[in-house]
Coordinates of C-alpha atoms in Angstrom, one line a residue:
Chain A
M1 CA 0.0 0.0 0.0
K2 CA 1.4 3.3 -1.0
L3 CA 0.3 6.9 -0.3
N4 CA 1.6 9.4 -2.7
H5 CA 1.7 13.2 -2.4
D6 CA -1.7 13.9 -3.9
E7 CA -3.4 11.3 -1.8
F8 CA -1.7 12.7 1.2
A9 CA -3.0 16.1 0.4
A10 CA -6.5 14.8 -0.1
L11 CA -6.4 13.2 3.3
L12 CA -5.0 16.3 4.8
A13 CA -7.8 18.4 3.2
R14 CA -10.4 16.1 4.6
A15 CA -8.8 16.2 8.1
L16 CA -8.5 20.0 8.1
D17 CA -11.7 20.5 6.2
I18 CA -10.1 22.6 3.6
D19 CA -9.7 22.5 -0.2
E20 CA -7.4 19.9 -1.7
S21 CA -5.3 22.6 -3.4
E22 CA -5.0 24.5 -0.1
A23 CA -4.1 21.3 1.7
S24 CA -1.4 20.6 -1.0
G25 CA -0.1 24.1 -0.4
T26 CA -0.1 23.5 3.4
L27 CA 1.8 20.2 3.0
Q28 CA 4.3 21.9 0.7
A29 CA 4.8 24.7 3.2
W30 CA 5.4 22.1 5.9
V31 CA 8.0 20.4 3.7
D32 CA 9.7 23.7 3.0
A33 CA 9.7 24.6 6.7
V34 CA 11.4 21.3 7.6
A35 CA 14.0 21.8 4.9
I36 CA 14.7 25.3 5.9
E37 CA 15.0 24.5 9.6
T38 CA 17.3 21.6 8.8
D39 CA 19.5 23.7 6.6
E40 CA 19.7 26.4 9.2
N41 CA 20.0 24.4 12.4
G42 CA 21.3 21.2 11.1
S43 CA 18.3 19.3 12.4
C44 CA 14.6 19.6 12.7
H45 CA 12.6 17.7 15.2
V46 CA 8.9 17.0 14.5
A47 CA 7.1 15.8 17.6
G48 CA 5.6 12.4 17.1
L49 CA 7.4 11.7 13.9
G50 CA 11.1 12.1 14.4
T51 CA 14.2 14.2 13.6
F52 CA 15.4 15.2 10.2
R53 CA 19.1 15.9 9.9
K54 CA 21.4 17.0 7.2
G55 CA 23.6 14.1 6.3
D56 CA 27.3 14.3 5.4
D57 CA 26.5 13.6 1.8
G58 CA 24.1 16.6 1.7
Y59 CA 21.0 14.4 1.7
L60 CA 18.3 14.5 4.3
D61 CA 18.5 11.9 7.0
F62 CA 15.7 10.9 9.2
Q63 CA 15.7 9.3 12.7
P64 CA 12.2 8.1 13.7
D65 CA 10.7 8.8 17.1
E66 CA 11.1 6.0 19.6
V67 CA 7.4 5.8 20.2
L68 CA 6.6 5.7 16.5
S69 CA 9.3 3.0 16.0
L70 CA 7.8 0.9 18.8
E71 CA 4.3 1.3 17.3
V72 CA 5.5 0.3 13.9
N73 CA 7.4 -2.6 15.4
H74 CA 4.7 -3.6 17.8
K75 CA 4.6 -7.1 16.4
F76 CA 8.1 -7.9 17.6
A77 CA 8.3 -5.5 20.4
G78 CA 9.7 -7.0 23.6
M79 CA 11.6 -9.7 21.8
S80 CA 15.1 -9.7 23.0
P81 CA 18.0 -11.6 21.4
I82 CA 18.3 -15.2 22.6
E83 CA 21.4 -17.4 22.8
V84 CA 21.2 -20.1 20.2
S85 CA 24.3 -21.9 21.6
P86 CA 24.5 -21.4 25.3
S87 CA 26.6 -24.6 25.5
K88 CA 29.2 -23.0 23.4
S89 CA 29.3 -20.0 25.7
V90 CA 29.6 -22.3 28.6
S91 CA 32.4 -24.1 27.0
D92 CA 34.1 -20.9 26.2
D93 CA 33.9 -19.7 29.7
P94 CA 35.5 -22.7 31.2
S95 CA 38.2 -22.5 28.6
E96 CA 38.9 -19.0 29.9
E97 CA 38.7 -20.3 33.4
E98 CA 40.8 -23.4 32.6
A99 CA 43.7 -21.3 31.5
P100 CA 44.3 -19.9 35.0
G101 CA 43.4 -23.2 36.4
L102 CA 46.0 -24.9 34.4
A103 CA 48.4 -22.1 35.4
T104 CA 47.6 -22.7 39.0
K105 CA 48.1 -26.4 38.4
A106 CA 51.4 -25.8 36.7
T107 CA 52.4 -23.4 39.4
G108 CA 51.0 -25.8 42.0
E109 CA 52.9 -28.8 40.7
E110 CA 56.2 -27.0 40.7
P111 CA 56.1 -25.9 44.4
E112 CA 54.9 -29.3 45.5
D113 CA 58.2 -30.8 44.7
E114 CA 60.1 -27.9 46.0
T115 CA 58.1 -26.5 48.9
D116 CA 56.4 -29.5 50.4
P117 CA 59.5 -31.4 51.4
F118 CA 61.1 -28.2 52.8
G119 CA 58.0 -26.5 54.3
I120 CA 58.5 -23.3 52.3
S121 CA 55.4 -23.4 50.2
D122 CA 54.2 -20.0 51.4
Q123 CA 57.3 -18.3 50.3
P124 CA 57.5 -17.2 46.7
A125 CA 60.1 -18.8 44.5
E126 CA 61.8 -15.5 43.7
E127 CA 62.6 -15.0 47.4
Q128 CA 64.0 -18.5 47.7
L129 CA 66.3 -18.7 44.8
P130 CA 68.2 -15.4 45.1
G131 CA 68.5 -15.7 48.8
S132 CA 69.6 -19.3 48.8
E133 CA 73.2 -18.5 48.8
M134 CA 72.9 -15.9 51.5
D135 CA 70.7 -18.2 53.5
S136 CA 73.2 -21.0 53.1
D137 CA 76.0 -18.7 54.3
A138 CA 73.9 -17.5 57.2
D139 CA 72.7 -20.9 58.2
E140 CA 76.0 -22.5 58.2
E141 CA 77.0 -21.3 61.6
P142 CA 73.7 -22.4 63.2
E143 CA 74.1 -25.7 61.4
E144 CA 77.4 -26.3 63.0
E145 CA 76.0 -25.3 66.4
L146 CA 73.1 -27.5 66.0
E147 CA 75.3 -30.2 64.8
F148 CA 77.6 -29.9 67.7
E149 CA 74.7 -29.6 70.2
A150 CA 72.9 -32.5 68.7
G151 CA 76.1 -34.4 68.5
A152 CA 76.8 -33.7 72.1
E153 CA 73.3 -34.7 73.1
G154 CA 73.6 -37.7 71.0
D155 CA 76.8 -38.7 72.6
R156 CA 75.3 -38.1 76.0
K157 CA 72.3 -40.1 75.2
R158 CA 74.3 -42.8 73.7
D159 CA 76.4 -42.9 76.8
Q160 CA 73.1 -43.1 78.8
A161 CA 71.9 -45.7 76.5
T162 CA 75.0 -47.8 76.9
S163 CA 74.8 -47.4 80.7
A164 CA 71.1 -47.8 80.9
P165 CA 69.5 -51.2 81.0
D166 CA 67.7 -52.7 78.0
E167 CA 64.3 -51.7 79.3
D168 CA 65.1 -48.1 78.7
Q169 CA 66.2 -48.5 75.2
E170 CA 63.0 -47.9 73.5
P171 CA 62.4 -44.3 74.8
V172 CA 66.0 -43.5 74.3
E173 CA 65.7 -44.7 70.7
E174 CA 62.6 -42.7 70.1
T175 CA 64.1 -39.5 71.4
E176 CA 67.4 -40.2 69.7
S177 CA 66.0 -40.9 66.3
G178 CA 65.1 -37.3 65.7
P179 CA 68.5 -35.8 66.4
Q180 CA 70.3 -38.6 64.8
E181 CA 68.5 -38.2 61.6
S182 CA 68.8 -34.5 61.7
D183 CA 72.5 -35.0 62.2
A184 CA 72.6 -37.3 59.3
G185 CA 70.5 -35.0 57.2
L186 CA 72.7 -32.0 58.1
E187 CA 75.9 -33.9 57.4
D188 CA 74.5 -35.2 54.2
E189 CA 73.3 -31.8 53.1
R190 CA 76.6 -30.3 54.0
L191 CA 78.3 -32.9 52.0
S192 CA 76.1 -32.5 49.1
G193 CA 76.2 -28.7 49.4
H194 CA 72.5 -28.2 49.8
A195 CA 71.5 -25.6 52.4
Y196 CA 67.8 -26.1 51.8
G197 CA 66.7 -28.5 54.5
A198 CA 69.1 -27.5 57.2
D199 CA 66.5 -25.5 59.1
T200 CA 63.5 -27.5 58.2
A201 CA 64.5 -31.0 58.3
P202 CA 64.7 -31.2 62.2
E203 CA 61.3 -29.4 62.4
E204 CA 59.5 -31.8 60.1
G205 CA 60.8 -34.9 61.8
P206 CA 61.8 -38.2 60.2
E207 CA 58.4 -39.3 59.0
E208 CA 57.7 -36.4 56.8
Q209 CA 61.0 -36.2 55.1
P210 CA 61.1 -37.0 51.4
A211 CA 62.5 -40.1 50.0
T212 CA 65.6 -38.4 48.7
D213 CA 66.5 -37.4 52.3
R214 CA 65.7 -40.8 53.5
E215 CA 67.9 -42.4 50.9
S216 CA 70.7 -40.1 51.7
E217 CA 70.3 -40.6 55.4
P218 CA 71.2 -44.2 56.0
E219 CA 74.8 -43.9 54.8
P220 CA 76.0 -41.4 57.4
A221 CA 74.1 -43.2 60.1
F222 CA 75.7 -46.4 59.0
S223 CA 79.1 -44.7 59.0
E224 CA 78.4 -43.3 62.4
Q225 CA 77.5 -46.7 63.6
Q226 CA 80.6 -48.2 62.1
E227 CA 82.7 -45.5 63.7
E228 CA 81.0 -46.0 67.1
D229 CA 81.2 -49.7 67.0
P230 CA 84.8 -49.9 67.9
A231 CA 84.5 -47.3 70.6
D232 CA 81.4 -48.9 72.2
A233 CA 82.4 -52.5 71.6
H234 CA 81.2 -53.5 75.0
S235 CA 77.8 -51.9 74.6
P236 CA 74.9 -53.9 73.3
P237 CA 74.4 -53.3 69.6
V238 CA 70.7 -52.9 69.9
L239 CA 70.6 -49.2 69.5
P240 CA 72.5 -48.9 66.2
K241 CA 70.6 -51.9 64.8
I242 CA 67.3 -50.5 65.6
S243 CA 68.2 -47.1 64.3
L244 CA 69.6 -48.8 61.2
S245 CA 66.4 -50.7 60.8
Q246 CA 64.4 -47.5 61.1
R247 CA 66.5 -45.8 58.5
V248 CA 66.3 -48.7 56.2
K249 CA 62.5 -49.0 56.4
P250 CA 61.7 -45.5 55.2
G251 CA 64.5 -45.4 52.8
G252 CA 64.1 -48.8 51.1
G253 CA 60.6 -50.0 51.8
A254 CA 58.5 -46.9 52.2
S255 CA 57.0 -47.3 48.7
K256 CA 56.5 -51.0 49.3
N257 CA 54.7 -50.3 52.6
R258 CA 52.5 -47.8 50.9
R259 CA 51.7 -50.2 48.1
R260 CA 50.9 -52.8 50.7
D261 CA 48.6 -50.4 52.5
R262 CA 46.9 -49.5 49.2
K263 CA 46.5 -53.2 48.4
E264 CA 45.1 -53.8 51.8
I265 CA 42.7 -50.9 51.4
L266 CA 41.7 -52.1 47.9
V267 CA 41.2 -55.6 49.1
W268 CA 38.7 -54.3 51.6
L269 CA 37.2 -51.6 49.4
V270 CA 36.4 -53.8 46.4
P271 CA 34.1 -56.3 48.2
V272 CA 32.5 -53.5 50.2
A273 CA 31.7 -51.5 47.1
A274 CA 30.4 -54.7 45.3
I275 CA 28.1 -55.4 48.2
L276 CA 26.8 -51.9 48.3
I277 CA 26.1 -51.9 44.5
A278 CA 24.4 -55.3 44.8
A279 CA 22.3 -54.0 47.7
L280 CA 21.3 -50.9 45.7
L281 CA 20.4 -53.0 42.6
L282 CA 18.3 -55.3 44.7
F283 CA 16.6 -52.4 46.4
F284 CA 15.7 -50.8 43.1
H285 CA 14.7 -54.2 41.7
F286 CA 12.2 -54.9 44.5
D287 CA 11.0 -51.3 44.4
G288 CA 10.3 -51.6 40.8
Q289 CA 8.4 -54.9 41.4
R290 CA 6.3 -53.1 44.0
L291 CA 5.5 -50.4 41.5
D292 CA 4.6 -53.2 39.0
Q293 CA 2.3 -54.8 41.6
R294 CA 0.7 -51.5 42.3
N295 CA 0.0 -50.8 38.7
L296 CA -1.2 -54.3 38.1
S297 CA -3.5 -54.1 41.1
G298 CA -4.8 -50.8 39.8
Q299 CA -5.3 -52.3 36.4
E300 CA -7.2 -55.2 37.9
V301 CA -9.4 -52.8 39.7
V302 CA -10.2 -51.0 36.5
Q303 CA -10.8 -54.2 34.7
E304 CA -13.0 -55.4 37.5
Q305 CA -15.0 -52.3 37.3
V306 CA -15.4 -52.4 33.6
P307 CA -17.3 -55.6 33.0
V308 CA -19.8 -55.0 35.9
P309 CA -22.2 -52.7 34.1
V310 CA -21.8 -54.1 30.5
P311 CA -24.9 -52.5 29.1
D312 CA -25.2 -52.8 25.4
D313 CA -25.7 -49.1 25.1
R314 CA -22.3 -48.4 26.5
R315 CA -20.1 -50.3 24.2
E316 CA -18.4 -47.1 23.3
D317 CA -17.5 -46.6 26.9
D318 CA -16.0 -50.1 27.0
R319 CA -14.0 -49.3 24.0
A320 CA -12.8 -46.1 25.7
V321 CA -11.9 -47.9 28.8
Q322 CA -10.1 -50.6 26.8
E323 CA -8.2 -47.9 25.1
I324 CA -7.4 -46.2 28.4
V325 CA -6.5 -49.4 30.3
P326 CA -3.6 -50.5 28.3
T327 CA -1.9 -47.1 28.4
P328 CA -0.2 -47.5 31.8
D329 CA 1.4 -50.7 30.6
A330 CA 2.2 -49.3 27.3
V331 CA 3.7 -46.1 28.8
E332 CA 5.7 -48.1 31.3
D333 CA 6.9 -50.5 28.7
E334 CA 7.8 -47.7 26.3
A335 CA 9.3 -45.5 28.9
T336 CA 12.1 -46.5 31.3
P337 CA 11.6 -49.7 33.2
P338 CA 10.5 -49.2 36.8
D339 CA 13.9 -50.4 38.0
R340 CA 15.5 -47.3 36.6
D341 CA 12.9 -44.8 37.4
P342 CA 13.9 -44.1 41.0
A343 CA 17.5 -43.2 40.1
P344 CA 17.4 -40.8 37.1
G345 CA 19.3 -38.1 38.9
P346 CA 22.8 -39.0 40.1
A347 CA 23.0 -42.5 38.7
G348 CA 21.4 -41.4 35.5
N349 CA 24.6 -40.3 34.0
A350 CA 26.2 -43.6 34.3
G351 CA 23.1 -45.6 33.5
P352 CA 20.5 -45.3 30.8
G353 CA 20.6 -41.5 30.4
P354 CA 20.5 -41.2 26.6
A355 CA 18.0 -43.9 26.1
D356 CA 15.7 -42.3 28.7
E357 CA 16.1 -38.9 27.1
M358 CA 15.3 -40.3 23.7
T359 CA 12.1 -41.9 25.0
R360 CA 11.1 -38.8 26.8
D361 CA 11.7 -36.6 23.8
S362 CA 9.7 -38.9 21.6
A363 CA 7.0 -38.9 24.2
L364 CA 6.9 -35.1 24.4
P365 CA 4.5 -33.4 22.1
Y366 CA 7.1 -31.8 19.8
G367 CA 6.3 -31.0 16.2
L368 CA 4.6 -28.6 13.8
R369 CA 1.2 -30.3 13.5
G370 CA -1.1 -32.1 15.7
P371 CA -3.1 -31.1 18.8
E372 CA -1.5 -29.1 21.5
D373 CA -1.5 -31.5 24.5
E374 CA 0.5 -29.2 26.7
V375 CA 2.6 -26.1 26.6
L376 CA 6.2 -27.1 26.9
I377 CA 7.9 -24.4 28.8
G378 CA 11.4 -24.0 27.4
A379 CA 10.5 -25.4 24.0
Y380 CA 10.8 -23.3 20.9
T381 CA 7.9 -22.1 18.8
I382 CA 7.4 -20.1 15.7
V383 CA 5.6 -16.9 16.5
V384 CA 3.3 -15.8 13.7
H385 CA 0.9 -13.5 15.5
S386 CA 1.5 -10.9 18.2
L387 CA -1.8 -9.2 19.0
R388 CA -3.1 -6.9 21.6
N389 CA -6.6 -8.2 21.4
E390 CA -7.0 -11.5 23.3
R391 CA -10.1 -12.5 21.4
K392 CA -8.4 -12.0 18.0
S393 CA -5.4 -14.0 19.2
E394 CA -7.7 -16.8 20.2
I395 CA -9.4 -16.6 16.8
E396 CA -6.1 -16.8 15.1
K397 CA -5.1 -19.7 17.2
Q398 CA -8.3 -21.6 16.3
R399 CA -7.7 -20.8 12.7
L400 CA -4.3 -22.3 12.8
E401 CA -5.6 -25.3 14.7
N402 CA -8.2 -25.8 12.0
Q403 CA -5.4 -25.9 9.5
G404 CA -3.8 -28.7 11.5
F405 CA -1.1 -26.8 13.2
K406 CA -0.1 -27.2 16.8
A407 CA -0.9 -23.7 17.9
T408 CA 0.2 -22.1 21.1
R409 CA -1.0 -18.9 22.6
W410 CA 0.4 -17.0 25.6
A411 CA 0.5 -13.5 26.9
A412 CA 3.7 -11.5 26.8
V413 CA 4.2 -8.3 28.8
L414 CA 6.0 -5.7 26.8
P415 CA 8.5 -3.3 28.3
N416 CA 6.0 -0.5 27.9
G417 CA 3.6 -2.4 30.1
N418 CA 1.2 -3.5 27.4
T419 CA 0.3 -7.1 27.0
S420 CA 0.7 -8.8 23.7
Y421 CA -0.9 -12.1 23.0
R422 CA 1.4 -14.2 20.9
V423 CA 0.4 -17.1 18.8
G424 CA 3.0 -19.6 17.9
I425 CA 3.0 -22.6 15.6
G426 CA 4.5 -25.9 16.8
Q427 CA 6.8 -26.8 19.6
F428 CA 10.3 -27.7 19.0
K429 CA 13.2 -29.0 21.0
S430 CA 15.8 -26.8 19.3
V431 CA 16.0 -23.7 17.2
S432 CA 17.3 -25.7 14.3
D433 CA 14.2 -27.9 14.4
A434 CA 12.0 -24.8 14.4
E435 CA 14.0 -23.3 11.5
R436 CA 13.5 -26.5 9.5
A437 CA 9.8 -26.3 10.3
V438 CA 9.5 -22.7 9.0
E439 CA 10.1 -24.0 5.5
E440 CA 7.0 -26.0 5.8
L441 CA 4.8 -23.1 6.7
P442 CA 2.5 -21.4 4.2
E443 CA 3.6 -18.1 2.9
P444 CA 2.3 -15.3 5.1
F445 CA 4.0 -17.1 8.0
R446 CA 7.0 -18.4 6.3
S447 CA 8.5 -15.0 5.6
N448 CA 7.2 -13.2 8.6
N449 CA 7.8 -15.1 11.8
F450 CA 10.0 -15.3 14.8
I451 CA 11.3 -18.3 16.7
I452 CA 11.1 -17.8 20.4
R453 CA 11.4 -19.9 23.5
I454 CA 8.2 -20.4 25.4
R455 CA 8.6 -19.1 28.9
Chain B
M1 CA 6.9 26.3 10.6
T2 CA 3.4 25.9 9.4
D3 CA 0.3 26.0 11.5
K4 CA 0.5 23.7 14.6
T5 CA -2.8 22.1 13.8
A6 CA -1.8 21.4 10.3
E7 CA 1.5 19.9 11.4
Q8 CA -0.2 17.7 13.9
E9 CA -2.6 16.5 11.2
I10 CA 0.3 15.8 8.8
V11 CA 2.1 13.9 11.5
A12 CA -1.0 12.0 12.4
I13 CA -1.7 10.9 8.8
L14 CA 1.9 10.0 8.2
A15 CA 2.3 8.0 11.5
G16 CA -1.0 6.3 11.0
H17 CA 0.0 5.0 7.6
L18 CA 3.4 4.0 8.8
K19 CA 1.8 2.0 11.6
K20 CA -0.2 0.2 8.9
H21 CA 3.1 -0.4 7.2
S22 CA 2.1 1.7 4.2
Q23 CA 4.6 3.6 2.1
V24 CA 4.2 7.4 2.2
Q25 CA 5.6 9.6 -0.5
I26 CA 5.9 13.4 0.0
S27 CA 7.1 15.5 -2.8
G28 CA 10.1 17.6 -1.9
L29 CA 10.9 15.6 1.1
G30 CA 11.2 11.9 0.4
T31 CA 9.5 8.5 0.9
F32 CA 8.8 6.8 4.2
S33 CA 8.5 3.1 4.1
I34 CA 8.6 0.1 6.4
T35 CA 11.3 -2.6 6.0
H36 CA 11.1 -5.9 7.6
Q37 CA 14.4 -7.2 9.0
K38 CA 14.4 -11.0 9.3
Q39 CA 15.7 -12.7 12.3
K40 CA 19.4 -13.6 12.0
Q41 CA 22.0 -15.4 13.9
Q42 CA 25.0 -13.3 14.9
Q43 CA 28.2 -14.4 16.6
E44 CA 29.4 -12.2 19.4
K45 CA 33.0 -11.4 20.1
D46 CA 32.9 -13.8 23.0
G47 CA 31.9 -16.7 20.8
R48 CA 28.3 -16.9 21.7
I49 CA 25.8 -17.2 18.9
I50 CA 22.8 -15.0 19.3
M51 CA 19.6 -15.0 17.4
K52 CA 18.5 -11.4 16.9
P53 CA 14.8 -10.9 16.6
P54 CA 13.1 -9.6 13.5
A55 CA 12.0 -6.0 13.4
D56 CA 9.9 -3.7 11.3
I57 CA 11.9 -0.5 10.9
I58 CA 11.1 2.9 9.4
V59 CA 13.2 3.7 6.4
F60 CA 13.4 7.2 4.9
T61 CA 14.6 7.7 1.4
P62 CA 15.3 11.4 0.7
E63 CA 14.3 13.0 -2.5
N64 CA 17.1 14.3 -4.7

């Protein structure tokens, strides 16, 4: 539909109740006034219509009024952009999040090797590396002091151990094991030139020391023992033997012990887990049988109720009942078995998730045609009408239903507060399904529609 | 500017026809028309694909 200048002037003449020629002159005067004001001021605002501006190319430019634009676009007003691929956005976000995560992992793995054995995880690496030489220099004196003190104490205790009876050997060994190992560690570290664990090794104790320290420890201990053996030839060799055994255990058989512990744990865990799984399966099995029995009992009740009246006039009712009665079985047979029904949530991922989803999707009333059994919130539909009149929208919906379409109607509140009654065709699981269905629509709707999610 | 009543009537006629999606041609000024923009998918900078809704917009074509 097109309105040319003469027709416009005729309408204006009718509205102002003047002659058509006079109306044409009035219209031309308005046009001239707009052009002059635009030339003079650069823009001319006409209330209710918009703003005319002088473009860079010398031509007139027009920016419509927001109210007028909304009125013109009333059919699609209130529709906001929707995410077609939210999963991709989700996958993008984790990728952005994974990068720092990986960085933290990378940074977390490096200090684990360095910081955990030495207890300096809180300190940044930059502080450790440049200061290592200074620390080693500064710590050498205390090391020697510690060593001498520990050595003195160790000698005293060894003397006590030699003079003490055998009953007191165990506490002596326990107290002695710490300093001995620290002595060994210190000596070993001094020999190897590492100043790292000089301060921390005594604090952590022998059990928390890494395997590298443990491997390096037994040699000096054994050398001490060999050196002490001729001096303390008369003393019982229990103390060095036990200390040697303690050293050897963590150094040589720590990993074996851990493996044994793990094996023992696994030996206990596997049957316990198997028993639990079997118990769960039995529980769900019997629970499903109960559901079957309930449904069967309900079916029997219905079947018992049906044949009682059996009047000839109500054969149609019987047919209806016969149609209705098998549906529970059919639904249960087609849907997931009752065994799997109680655990669709957490166990559904490992179990029959995809199959269940397929059956559910097939059961849901998706599609372009057919009756509208229920409005699927979250499904996509093709909006072909957006009307302010509720009655008209209902009429349009009925018209579409008469054409065999699955028509959906709902009320949408626009940003300006008005309510728009939208009529959509079909219900689809995804936008792509809806886009495919658009091609099947007849022509007024095929080129003028909008796919939206039912909310 | 012309008479206020005349301008209001001109705007009323023009807007009324535009709301009906009619094309209006005024000599010496230009042509007002309604163009339907179809829905389209658009990929944002962050990778998300967004379906932009359709819109009926007013297009003004100035007269030479």
